[in-house]
Backbone as a printed PyTorch tensor [residue, N CA C, xyz], in Angstrom:
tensor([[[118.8840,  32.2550,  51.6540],
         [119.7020,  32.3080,  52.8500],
         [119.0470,  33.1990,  53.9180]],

        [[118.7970,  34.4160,  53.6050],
         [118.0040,  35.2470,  54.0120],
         [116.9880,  34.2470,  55.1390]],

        [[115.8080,  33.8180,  54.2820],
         [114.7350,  32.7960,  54.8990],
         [115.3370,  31.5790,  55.9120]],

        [[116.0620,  31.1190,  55.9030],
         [117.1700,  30.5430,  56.4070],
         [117.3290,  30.5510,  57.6400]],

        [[118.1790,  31.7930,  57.7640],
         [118.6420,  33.2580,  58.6220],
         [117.3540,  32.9710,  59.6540]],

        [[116.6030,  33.6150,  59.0930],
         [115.4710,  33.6350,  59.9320],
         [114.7480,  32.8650,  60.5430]],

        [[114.2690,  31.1270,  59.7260],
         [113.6730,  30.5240,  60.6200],
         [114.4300,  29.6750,  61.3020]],

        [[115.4000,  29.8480,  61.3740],
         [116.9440,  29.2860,  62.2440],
         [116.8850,  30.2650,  63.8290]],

        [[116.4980,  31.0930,  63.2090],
         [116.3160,  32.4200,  64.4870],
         [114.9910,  32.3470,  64.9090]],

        [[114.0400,  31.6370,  64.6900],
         [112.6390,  31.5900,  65.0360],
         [113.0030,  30.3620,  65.8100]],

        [[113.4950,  29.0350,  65.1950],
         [113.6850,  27.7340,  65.7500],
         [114.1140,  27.8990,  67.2380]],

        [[115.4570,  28.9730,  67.2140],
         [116.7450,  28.7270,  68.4810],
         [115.7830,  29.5350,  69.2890]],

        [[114.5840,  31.4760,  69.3450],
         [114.0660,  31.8150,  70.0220],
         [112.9910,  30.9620,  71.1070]],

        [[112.5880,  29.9940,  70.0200],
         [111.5530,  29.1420,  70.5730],
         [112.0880,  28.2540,  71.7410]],

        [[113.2720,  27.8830,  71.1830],
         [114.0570,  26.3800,  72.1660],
         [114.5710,  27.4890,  72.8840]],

        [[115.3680,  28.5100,  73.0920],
         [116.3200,  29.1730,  74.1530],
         [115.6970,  30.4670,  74.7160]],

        [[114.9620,  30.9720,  73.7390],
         [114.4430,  32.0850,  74.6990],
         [115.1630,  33.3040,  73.4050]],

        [[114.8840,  34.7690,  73.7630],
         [114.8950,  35.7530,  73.0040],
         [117.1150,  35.8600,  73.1940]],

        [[117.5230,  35.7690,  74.7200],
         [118.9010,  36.0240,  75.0470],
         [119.7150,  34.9990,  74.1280]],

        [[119.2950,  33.8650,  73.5370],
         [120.4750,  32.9220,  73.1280],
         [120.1990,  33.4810,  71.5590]],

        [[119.7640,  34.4180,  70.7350],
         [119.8460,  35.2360,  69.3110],
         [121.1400,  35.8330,  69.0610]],

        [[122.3650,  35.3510,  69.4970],
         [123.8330,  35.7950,  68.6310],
         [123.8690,  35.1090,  67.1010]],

        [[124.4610,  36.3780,  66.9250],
         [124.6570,  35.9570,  65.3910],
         [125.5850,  34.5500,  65.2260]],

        [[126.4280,  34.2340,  65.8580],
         [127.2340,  33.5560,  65.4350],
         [125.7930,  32.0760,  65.8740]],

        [[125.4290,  32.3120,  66.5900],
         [124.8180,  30.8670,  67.4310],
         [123.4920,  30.7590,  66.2250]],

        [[123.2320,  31.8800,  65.7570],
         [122.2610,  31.8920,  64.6530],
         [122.7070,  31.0890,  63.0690]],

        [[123.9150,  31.3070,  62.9630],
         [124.7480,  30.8840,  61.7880],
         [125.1200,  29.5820,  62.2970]],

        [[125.3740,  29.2190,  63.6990],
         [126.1630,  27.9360,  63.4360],
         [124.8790,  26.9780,  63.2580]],

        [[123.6320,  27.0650,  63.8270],
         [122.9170,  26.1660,  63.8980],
         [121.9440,  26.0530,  61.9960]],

        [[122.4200,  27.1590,  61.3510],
         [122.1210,  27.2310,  60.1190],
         [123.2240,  26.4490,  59.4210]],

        [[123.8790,  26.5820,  60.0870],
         [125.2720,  25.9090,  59.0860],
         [126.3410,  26.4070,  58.2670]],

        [[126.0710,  27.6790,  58.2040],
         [127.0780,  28.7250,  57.7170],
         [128.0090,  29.1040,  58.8360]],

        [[128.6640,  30.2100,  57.8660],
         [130.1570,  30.6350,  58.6400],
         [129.8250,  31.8400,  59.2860]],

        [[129.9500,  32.0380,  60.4160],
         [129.7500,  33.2750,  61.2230],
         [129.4040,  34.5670,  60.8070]],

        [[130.3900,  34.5770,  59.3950],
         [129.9190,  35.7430,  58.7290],
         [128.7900,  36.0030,  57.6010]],

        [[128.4880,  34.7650,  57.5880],
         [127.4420,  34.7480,  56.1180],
         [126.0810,  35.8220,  57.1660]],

        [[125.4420,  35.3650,  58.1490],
         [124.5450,  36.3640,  58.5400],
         [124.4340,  38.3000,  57.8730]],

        [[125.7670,  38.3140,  58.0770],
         [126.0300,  40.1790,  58.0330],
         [126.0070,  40.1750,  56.5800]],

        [[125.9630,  39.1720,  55.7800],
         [125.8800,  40.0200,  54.3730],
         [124.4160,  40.0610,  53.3990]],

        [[123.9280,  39.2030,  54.7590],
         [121.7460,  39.7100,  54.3930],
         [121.2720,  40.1460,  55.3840]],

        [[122.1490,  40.3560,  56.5450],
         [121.1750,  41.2460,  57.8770],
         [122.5310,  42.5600,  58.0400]],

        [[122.8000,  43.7180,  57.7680],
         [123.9530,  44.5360,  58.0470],
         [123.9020,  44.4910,  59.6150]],

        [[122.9870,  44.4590,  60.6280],
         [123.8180,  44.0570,  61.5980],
         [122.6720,  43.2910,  62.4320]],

        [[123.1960,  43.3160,  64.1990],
         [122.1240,  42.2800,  64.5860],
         [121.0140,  42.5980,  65.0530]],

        [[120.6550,  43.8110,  64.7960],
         [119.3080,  44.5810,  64.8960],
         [118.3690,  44.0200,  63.7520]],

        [[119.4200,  44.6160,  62.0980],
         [118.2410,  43.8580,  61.4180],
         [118.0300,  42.5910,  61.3930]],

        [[118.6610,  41.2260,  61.6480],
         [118.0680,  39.7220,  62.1770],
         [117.2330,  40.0340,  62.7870]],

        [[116.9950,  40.5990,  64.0120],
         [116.3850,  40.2670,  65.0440],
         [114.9780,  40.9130,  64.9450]],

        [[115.3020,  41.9410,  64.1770],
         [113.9620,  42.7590,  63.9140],
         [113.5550,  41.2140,  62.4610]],

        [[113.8910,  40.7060,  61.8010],
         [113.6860,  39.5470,  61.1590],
         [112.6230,  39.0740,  61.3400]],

        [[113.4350,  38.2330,  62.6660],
         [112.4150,  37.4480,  63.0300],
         [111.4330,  37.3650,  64.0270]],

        [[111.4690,  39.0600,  64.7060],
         [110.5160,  39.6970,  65.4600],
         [109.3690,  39.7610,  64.0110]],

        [[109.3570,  40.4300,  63.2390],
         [108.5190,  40.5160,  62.0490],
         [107.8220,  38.9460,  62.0970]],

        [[108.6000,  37.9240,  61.9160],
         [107.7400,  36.2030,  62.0620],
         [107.1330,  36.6440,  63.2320]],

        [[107.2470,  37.1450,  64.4300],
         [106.1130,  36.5170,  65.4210],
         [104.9740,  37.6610,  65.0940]],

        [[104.9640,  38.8090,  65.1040],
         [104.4480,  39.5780,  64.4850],
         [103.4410,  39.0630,  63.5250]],

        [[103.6240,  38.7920,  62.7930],
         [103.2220,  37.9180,  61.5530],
         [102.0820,  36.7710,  61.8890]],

        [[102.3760,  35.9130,  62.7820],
         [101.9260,  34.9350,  63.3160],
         [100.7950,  35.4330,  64.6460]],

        [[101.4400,  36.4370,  65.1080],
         [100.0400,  36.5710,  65.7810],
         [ 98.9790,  37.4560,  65.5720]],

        [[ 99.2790,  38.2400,  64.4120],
         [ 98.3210,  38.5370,  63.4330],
         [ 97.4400,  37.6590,  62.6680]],

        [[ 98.2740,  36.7080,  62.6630],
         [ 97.4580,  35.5760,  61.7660],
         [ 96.4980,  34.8710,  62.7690]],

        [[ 97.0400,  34.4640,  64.1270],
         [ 96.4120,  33.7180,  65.0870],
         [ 94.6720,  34.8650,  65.4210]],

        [[ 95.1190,  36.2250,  65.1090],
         [ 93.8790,  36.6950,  65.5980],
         [ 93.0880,  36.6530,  64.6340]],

        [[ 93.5000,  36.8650,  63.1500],
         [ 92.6290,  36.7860,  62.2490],
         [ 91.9690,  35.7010,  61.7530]],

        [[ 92.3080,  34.7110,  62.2900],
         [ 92.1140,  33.0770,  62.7180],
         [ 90.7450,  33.1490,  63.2320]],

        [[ 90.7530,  33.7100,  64.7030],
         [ 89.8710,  33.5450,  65.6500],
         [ 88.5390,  34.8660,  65.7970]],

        [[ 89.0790,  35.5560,  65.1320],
         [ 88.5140,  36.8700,  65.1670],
         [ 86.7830,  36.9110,  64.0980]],

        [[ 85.3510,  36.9180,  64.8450],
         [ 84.2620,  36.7870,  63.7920],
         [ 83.9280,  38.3270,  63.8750]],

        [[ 83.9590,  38.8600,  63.0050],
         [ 83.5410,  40.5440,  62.2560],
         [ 81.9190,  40.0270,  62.7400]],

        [[ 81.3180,  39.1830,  62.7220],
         [ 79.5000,  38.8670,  63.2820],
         [ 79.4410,  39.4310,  64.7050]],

        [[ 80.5730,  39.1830,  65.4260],
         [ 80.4520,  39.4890,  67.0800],
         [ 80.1310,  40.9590,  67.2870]],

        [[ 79.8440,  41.0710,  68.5360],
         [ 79.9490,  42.6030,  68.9700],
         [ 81.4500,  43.3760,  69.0990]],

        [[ 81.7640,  44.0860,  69.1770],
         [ 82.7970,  44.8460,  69.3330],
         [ 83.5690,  44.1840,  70.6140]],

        [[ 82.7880,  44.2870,  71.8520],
         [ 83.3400,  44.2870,  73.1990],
         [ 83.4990,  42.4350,  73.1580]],

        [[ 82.9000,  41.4810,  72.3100],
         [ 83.4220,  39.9900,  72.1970],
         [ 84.7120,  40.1880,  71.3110]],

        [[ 84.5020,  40.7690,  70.4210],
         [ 86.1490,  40.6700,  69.6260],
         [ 87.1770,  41.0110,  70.5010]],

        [[ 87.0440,  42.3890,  71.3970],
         [ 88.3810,  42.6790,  71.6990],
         [ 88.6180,  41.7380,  72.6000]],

        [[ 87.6880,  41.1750,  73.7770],
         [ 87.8690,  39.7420,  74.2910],
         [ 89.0180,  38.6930,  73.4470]],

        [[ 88.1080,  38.3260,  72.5650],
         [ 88.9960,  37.3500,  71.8770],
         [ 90.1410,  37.8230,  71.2320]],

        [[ 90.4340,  39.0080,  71.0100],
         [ 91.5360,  39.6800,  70.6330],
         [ 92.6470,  39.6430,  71.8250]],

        [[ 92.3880,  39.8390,  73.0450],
         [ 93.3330,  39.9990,  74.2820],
         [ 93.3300,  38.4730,  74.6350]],

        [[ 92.3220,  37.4300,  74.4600],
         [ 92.8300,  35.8920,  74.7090],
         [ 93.6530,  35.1930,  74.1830]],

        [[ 93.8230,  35.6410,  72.4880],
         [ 94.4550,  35.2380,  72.0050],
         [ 96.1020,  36.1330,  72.5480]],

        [[ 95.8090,  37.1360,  72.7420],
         [ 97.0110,  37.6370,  72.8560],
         [ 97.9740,  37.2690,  74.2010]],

        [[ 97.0910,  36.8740,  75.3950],
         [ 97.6970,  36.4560,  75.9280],
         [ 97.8220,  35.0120,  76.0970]],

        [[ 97.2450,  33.9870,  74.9060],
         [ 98.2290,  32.8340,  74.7830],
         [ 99.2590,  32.8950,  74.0310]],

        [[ 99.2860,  33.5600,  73.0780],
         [100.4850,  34.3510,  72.5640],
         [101.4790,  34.1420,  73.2400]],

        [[101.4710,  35.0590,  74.4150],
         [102.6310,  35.6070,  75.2480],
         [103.2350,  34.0110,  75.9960]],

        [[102.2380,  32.7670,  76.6020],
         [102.4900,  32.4930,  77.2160],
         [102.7500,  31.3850,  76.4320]],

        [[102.6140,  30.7800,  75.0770],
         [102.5450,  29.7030,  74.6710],
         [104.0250,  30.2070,  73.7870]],

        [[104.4290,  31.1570,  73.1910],
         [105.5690,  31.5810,  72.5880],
         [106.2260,  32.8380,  73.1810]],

        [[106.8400,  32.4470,  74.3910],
         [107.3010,  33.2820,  75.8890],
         [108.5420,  34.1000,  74.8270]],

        [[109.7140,  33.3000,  74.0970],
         [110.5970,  33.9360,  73.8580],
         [110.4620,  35.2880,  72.4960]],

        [[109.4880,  34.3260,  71.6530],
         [109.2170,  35.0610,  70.7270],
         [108.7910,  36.3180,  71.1020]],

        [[107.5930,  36.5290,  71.9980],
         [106.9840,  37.6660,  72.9420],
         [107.6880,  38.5320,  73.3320]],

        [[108.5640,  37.9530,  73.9020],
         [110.0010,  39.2090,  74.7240],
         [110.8310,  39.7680,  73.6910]],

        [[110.8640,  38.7430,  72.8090],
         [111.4880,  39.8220,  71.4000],
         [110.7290,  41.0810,  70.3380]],

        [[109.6910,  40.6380,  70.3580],
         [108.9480,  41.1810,  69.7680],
         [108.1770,  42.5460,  70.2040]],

        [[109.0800,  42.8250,  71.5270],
         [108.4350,  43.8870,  71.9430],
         [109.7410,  44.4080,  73.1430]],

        [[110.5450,  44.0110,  72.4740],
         [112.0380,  44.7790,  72.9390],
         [112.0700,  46.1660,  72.2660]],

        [[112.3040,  46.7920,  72.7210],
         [112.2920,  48.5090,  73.2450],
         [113.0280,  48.8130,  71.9730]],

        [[114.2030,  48.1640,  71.9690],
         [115.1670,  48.8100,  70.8770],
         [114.6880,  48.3690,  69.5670]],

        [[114.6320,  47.3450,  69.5290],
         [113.8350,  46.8070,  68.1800],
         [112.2510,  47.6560,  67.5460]],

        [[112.0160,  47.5610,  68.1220],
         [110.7530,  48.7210,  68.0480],
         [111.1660,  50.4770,  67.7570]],

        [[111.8890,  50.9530,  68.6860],
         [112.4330,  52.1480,  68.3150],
         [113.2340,  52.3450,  67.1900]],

        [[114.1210,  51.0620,  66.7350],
         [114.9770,  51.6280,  65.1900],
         [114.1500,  51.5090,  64.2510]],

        [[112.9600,  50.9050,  64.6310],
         [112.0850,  50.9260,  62.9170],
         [112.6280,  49.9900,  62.1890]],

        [[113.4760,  49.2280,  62.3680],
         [114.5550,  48.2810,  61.2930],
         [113.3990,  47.4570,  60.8280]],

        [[113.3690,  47.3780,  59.4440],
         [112.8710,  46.2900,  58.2630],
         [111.0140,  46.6720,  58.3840]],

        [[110.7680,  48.1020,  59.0360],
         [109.3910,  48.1270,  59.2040],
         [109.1520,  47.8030,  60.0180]],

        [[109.4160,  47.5830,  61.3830],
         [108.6210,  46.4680,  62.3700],
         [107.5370,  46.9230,  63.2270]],

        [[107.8790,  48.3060,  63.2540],
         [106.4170,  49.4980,  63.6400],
         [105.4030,  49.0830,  63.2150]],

        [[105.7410,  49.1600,  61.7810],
         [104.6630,  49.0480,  60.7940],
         [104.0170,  47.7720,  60.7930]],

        [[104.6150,  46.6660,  61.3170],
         [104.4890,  45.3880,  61.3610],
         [103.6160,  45.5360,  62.6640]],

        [[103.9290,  45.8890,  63.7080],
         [103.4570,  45.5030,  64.6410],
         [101.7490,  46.9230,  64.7880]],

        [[102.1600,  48.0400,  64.4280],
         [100.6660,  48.8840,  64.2370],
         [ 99.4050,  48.4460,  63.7650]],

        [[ 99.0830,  47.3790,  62.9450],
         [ 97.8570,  47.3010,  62.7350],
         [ 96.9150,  46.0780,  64.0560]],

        [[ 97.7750,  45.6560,  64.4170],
         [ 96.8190,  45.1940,  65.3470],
         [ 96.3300,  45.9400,  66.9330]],

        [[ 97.2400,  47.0790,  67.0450],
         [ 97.0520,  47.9060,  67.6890],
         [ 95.8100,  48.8440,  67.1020]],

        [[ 95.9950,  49.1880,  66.0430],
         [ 94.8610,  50.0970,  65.1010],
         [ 93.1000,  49.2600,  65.1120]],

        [[ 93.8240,  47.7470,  65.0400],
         [ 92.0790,  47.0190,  65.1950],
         [ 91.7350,  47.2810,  66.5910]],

        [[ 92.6150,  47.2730,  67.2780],
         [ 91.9170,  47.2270,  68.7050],
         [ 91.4180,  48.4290,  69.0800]],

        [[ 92.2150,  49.3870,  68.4200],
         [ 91.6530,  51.1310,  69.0160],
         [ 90.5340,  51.0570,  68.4590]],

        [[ 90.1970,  50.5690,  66.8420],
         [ 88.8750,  50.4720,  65.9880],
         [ 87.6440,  49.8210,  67.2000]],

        [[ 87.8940,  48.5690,  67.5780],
         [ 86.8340,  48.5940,  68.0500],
         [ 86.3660,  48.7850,  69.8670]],

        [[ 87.7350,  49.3280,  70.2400],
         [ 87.3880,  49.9200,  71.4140],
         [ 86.1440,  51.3190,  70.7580]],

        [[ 87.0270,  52.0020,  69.9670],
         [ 85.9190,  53.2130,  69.5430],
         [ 84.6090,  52.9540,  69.2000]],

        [[ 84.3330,  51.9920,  69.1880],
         [ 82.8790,  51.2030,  68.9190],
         [ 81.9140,  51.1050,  70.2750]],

        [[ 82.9730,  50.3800,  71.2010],
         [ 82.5530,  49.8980,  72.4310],
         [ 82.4720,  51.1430,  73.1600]],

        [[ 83.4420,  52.3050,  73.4360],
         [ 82.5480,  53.3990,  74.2480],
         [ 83.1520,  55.0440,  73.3140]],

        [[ 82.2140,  54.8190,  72.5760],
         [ 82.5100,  55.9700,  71.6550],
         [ 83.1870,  57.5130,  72.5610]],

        [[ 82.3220,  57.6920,  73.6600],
         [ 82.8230,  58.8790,  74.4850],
         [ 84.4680,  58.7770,  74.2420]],

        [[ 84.9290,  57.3970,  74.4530],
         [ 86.4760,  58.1370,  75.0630],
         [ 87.5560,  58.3130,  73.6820]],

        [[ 88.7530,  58.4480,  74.2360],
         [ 89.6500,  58.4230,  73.0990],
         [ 90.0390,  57.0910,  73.1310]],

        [[ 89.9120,  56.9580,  71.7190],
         [ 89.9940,  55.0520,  71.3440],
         [ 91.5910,  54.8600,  71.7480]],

        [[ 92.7480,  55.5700,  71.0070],
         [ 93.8090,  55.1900,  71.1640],
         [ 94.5420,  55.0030,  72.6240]],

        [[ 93.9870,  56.4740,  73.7680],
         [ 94.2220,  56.4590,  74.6550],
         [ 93.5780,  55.1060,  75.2600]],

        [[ 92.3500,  54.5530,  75.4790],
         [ 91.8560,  53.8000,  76.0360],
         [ 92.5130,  52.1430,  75.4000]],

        [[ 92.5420,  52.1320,  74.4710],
         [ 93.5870,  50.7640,  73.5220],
         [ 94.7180,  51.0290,  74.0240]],

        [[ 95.3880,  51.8350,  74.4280],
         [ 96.8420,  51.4550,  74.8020],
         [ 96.8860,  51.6190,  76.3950]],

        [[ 96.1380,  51.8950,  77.1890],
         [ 95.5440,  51.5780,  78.3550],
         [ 95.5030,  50.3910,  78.6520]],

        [[ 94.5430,  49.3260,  77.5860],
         [ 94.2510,  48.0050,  78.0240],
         [ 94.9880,  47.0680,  77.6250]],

        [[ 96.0310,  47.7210,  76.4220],
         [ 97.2020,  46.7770,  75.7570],
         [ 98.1500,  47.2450,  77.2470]],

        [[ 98.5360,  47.8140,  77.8050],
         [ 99.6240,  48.2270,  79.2700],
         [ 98.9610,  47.2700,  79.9110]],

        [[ 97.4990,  47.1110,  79.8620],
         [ 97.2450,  46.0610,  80.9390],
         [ 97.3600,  44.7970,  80.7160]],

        [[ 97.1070,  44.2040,  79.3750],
         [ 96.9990,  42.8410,  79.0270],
         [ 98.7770,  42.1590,  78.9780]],

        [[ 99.6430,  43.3350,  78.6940],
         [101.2990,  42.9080,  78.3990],
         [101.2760,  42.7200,  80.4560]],

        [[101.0820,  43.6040,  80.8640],
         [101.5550,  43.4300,  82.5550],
         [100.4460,  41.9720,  83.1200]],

        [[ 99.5600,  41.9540,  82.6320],
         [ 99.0690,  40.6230,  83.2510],
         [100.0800,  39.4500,  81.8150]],

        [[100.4320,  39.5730,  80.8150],
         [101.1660,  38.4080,  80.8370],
         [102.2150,  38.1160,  81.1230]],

        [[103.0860,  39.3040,  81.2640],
         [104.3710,  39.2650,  81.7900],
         [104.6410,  38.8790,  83.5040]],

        [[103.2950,  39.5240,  84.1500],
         [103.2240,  39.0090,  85.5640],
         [103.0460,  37.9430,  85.6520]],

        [[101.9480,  37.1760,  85.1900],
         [101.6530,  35.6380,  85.0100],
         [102.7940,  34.8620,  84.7130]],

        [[103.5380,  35.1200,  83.7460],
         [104.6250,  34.4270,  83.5190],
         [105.9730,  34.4440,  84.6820]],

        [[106.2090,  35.6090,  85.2470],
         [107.2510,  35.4700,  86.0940],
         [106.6960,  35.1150,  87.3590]],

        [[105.5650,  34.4470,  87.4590],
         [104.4870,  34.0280,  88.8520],
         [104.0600,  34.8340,  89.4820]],

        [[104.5650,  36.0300,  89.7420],
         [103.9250,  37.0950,  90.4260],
         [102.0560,  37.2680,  90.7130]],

        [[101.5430,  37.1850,  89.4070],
         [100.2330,  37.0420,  89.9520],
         [ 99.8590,  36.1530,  90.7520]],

        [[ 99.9020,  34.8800,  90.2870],
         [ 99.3860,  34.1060,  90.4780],
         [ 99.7230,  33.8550,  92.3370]],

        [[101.0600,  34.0070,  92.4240],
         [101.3110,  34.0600,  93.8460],
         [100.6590,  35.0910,  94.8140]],

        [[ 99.9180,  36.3820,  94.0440],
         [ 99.7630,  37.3500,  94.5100],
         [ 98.0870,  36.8920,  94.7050]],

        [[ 97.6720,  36.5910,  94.2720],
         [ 95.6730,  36.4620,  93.6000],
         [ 95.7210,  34.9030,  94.2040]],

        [[ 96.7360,  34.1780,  94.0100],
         [ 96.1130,  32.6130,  94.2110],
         [ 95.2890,  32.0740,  93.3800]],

        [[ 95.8240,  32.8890,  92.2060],
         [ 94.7060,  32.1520,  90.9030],
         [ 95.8390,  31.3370,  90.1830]],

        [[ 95.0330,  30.3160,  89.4850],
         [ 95.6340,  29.6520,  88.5020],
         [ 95.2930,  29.3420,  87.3030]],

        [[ 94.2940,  30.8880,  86.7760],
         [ 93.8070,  31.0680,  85.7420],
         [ 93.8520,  32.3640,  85.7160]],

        [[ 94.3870,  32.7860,  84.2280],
         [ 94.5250,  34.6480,  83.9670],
         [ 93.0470,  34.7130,  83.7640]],

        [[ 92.3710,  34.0870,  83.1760],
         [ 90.8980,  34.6490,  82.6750],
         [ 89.9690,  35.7110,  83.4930]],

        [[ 90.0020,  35.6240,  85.0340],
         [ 89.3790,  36.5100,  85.8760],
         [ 90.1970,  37.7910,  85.7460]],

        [[ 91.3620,  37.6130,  85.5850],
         [ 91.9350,  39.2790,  85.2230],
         [ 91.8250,  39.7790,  84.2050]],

        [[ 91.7980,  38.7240,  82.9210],
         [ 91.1240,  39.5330,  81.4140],
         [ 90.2110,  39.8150,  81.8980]],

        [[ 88.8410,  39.7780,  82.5720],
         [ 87.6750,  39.9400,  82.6960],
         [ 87.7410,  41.5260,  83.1110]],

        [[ 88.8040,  41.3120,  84.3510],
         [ 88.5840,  42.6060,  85.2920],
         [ 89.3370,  43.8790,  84.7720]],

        [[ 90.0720,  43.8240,  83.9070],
         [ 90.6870,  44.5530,  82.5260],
         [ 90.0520,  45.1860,  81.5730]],

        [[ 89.3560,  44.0610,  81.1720],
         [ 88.1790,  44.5940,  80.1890],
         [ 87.2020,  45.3960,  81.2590]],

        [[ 86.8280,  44.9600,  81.9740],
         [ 85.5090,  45.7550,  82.5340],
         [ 86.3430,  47.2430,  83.1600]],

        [[ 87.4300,  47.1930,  83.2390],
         [ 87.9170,  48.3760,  83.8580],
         [ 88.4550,  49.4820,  82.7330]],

        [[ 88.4990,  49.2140,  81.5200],
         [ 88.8120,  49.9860,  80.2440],
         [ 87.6140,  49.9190,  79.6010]],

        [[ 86.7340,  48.7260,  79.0810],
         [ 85.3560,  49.1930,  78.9170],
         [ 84.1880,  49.4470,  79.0800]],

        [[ 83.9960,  49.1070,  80.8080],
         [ 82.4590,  49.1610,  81.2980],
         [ 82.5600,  48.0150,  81.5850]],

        [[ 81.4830,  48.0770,  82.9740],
         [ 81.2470,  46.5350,  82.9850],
         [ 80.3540,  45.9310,  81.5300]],

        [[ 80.4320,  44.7560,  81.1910],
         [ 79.6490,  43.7920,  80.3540],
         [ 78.2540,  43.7690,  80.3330]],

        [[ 77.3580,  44.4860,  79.3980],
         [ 75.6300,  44.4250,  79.1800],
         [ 75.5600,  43.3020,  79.3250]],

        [[ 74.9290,  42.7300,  80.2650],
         [ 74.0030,  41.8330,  80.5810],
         [ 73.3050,  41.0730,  79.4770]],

        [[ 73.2500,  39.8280,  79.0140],
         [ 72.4150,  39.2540,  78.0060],
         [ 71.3590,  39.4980,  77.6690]],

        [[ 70.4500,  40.1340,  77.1500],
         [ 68.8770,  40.2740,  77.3630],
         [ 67.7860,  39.1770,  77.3050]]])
């Protein structure tokens, strides 16, 4: 039921967005009775932290997918922030849940913990790419930048602003502004 619960709450985030996650709208489309939810989630923090944990999950998987340990440091975190921002834009609702303020702050079902290691790869190989600085400071620098270019992109703002109709020139200018411009090919 539990499993249920959840990809019932993954299904409705996907079709409605992160706001249509009531418990009851979670249960009816599962097929249970309003109350069956509360007696495997105690309330609607832990659901939601649930099935924040699935996207979590999934885009861990999507990077470890795409991600070659052969590359240089400064190509991974590339492909680390591309993937992340199709992430954002290809699973919009999941995204906004998964990085709701409150959900993150109660810690419910681990989701810190869920969501820290891909933060930890990225500080890893920022510290690679310019050893001088502080990895964490500089990783959560370019993660502030990569969430505000997808969240801008998505509510049009950039794009209305730049006249682009591709994020890729702003990953570029992101990266080069947290790690140096790009060594030249030899």
């Amino acid at each position: 039921m539990r499993g249920r619960l959840v990809r019932t709450g993954v299904e409705l985030v996907d079709a409605e967005g992160a706001q249509a996650l009531s418990l009851r709208e979670i249960a009816r489309r599962a097929g249970v009775s309003h109350g069956a939810p509360r007696r495997h989630f105690p309330t609607h923090l832990d659901l939601l932290s649930a099935i924040a944990r699935q996207g979590f999950a999934e885009l861990a998987a999507r990077v470890a997918a795409e991600d070659r340990e052969d590359a240089a440091p400064r190509e991974r975190i590339a492909l680390l922030a591309r993937v992340y921002l199709d992430y954002a834009g290809s699973r919009r609702g999941m995204y906004e849940l998964m990085f709701r303020h409150d959900l993150l702050e109660s810690g419910r079902l681990g989701l810190r913990e869920t969501s820290l290691p891909l933060f930890a790869r990225l500080a890893e190989l920022v510290a690679r790419v310019r050893p001088a600085a502080d990895p964490v400071v500089t990783a959560g620098a370019l993660w502030a930048n990569l969430h505000g270019i997808a969240q801008l992109w998505h509510w049009g703002s950039l794009p209305l602003a730049t006249g682009g109709t591709d994020p890729a020139p702003l990953l570029a200018a992101a990266l080069d502004a947290h790690l140096g411009p790009e060594e030249p090919a030899p």
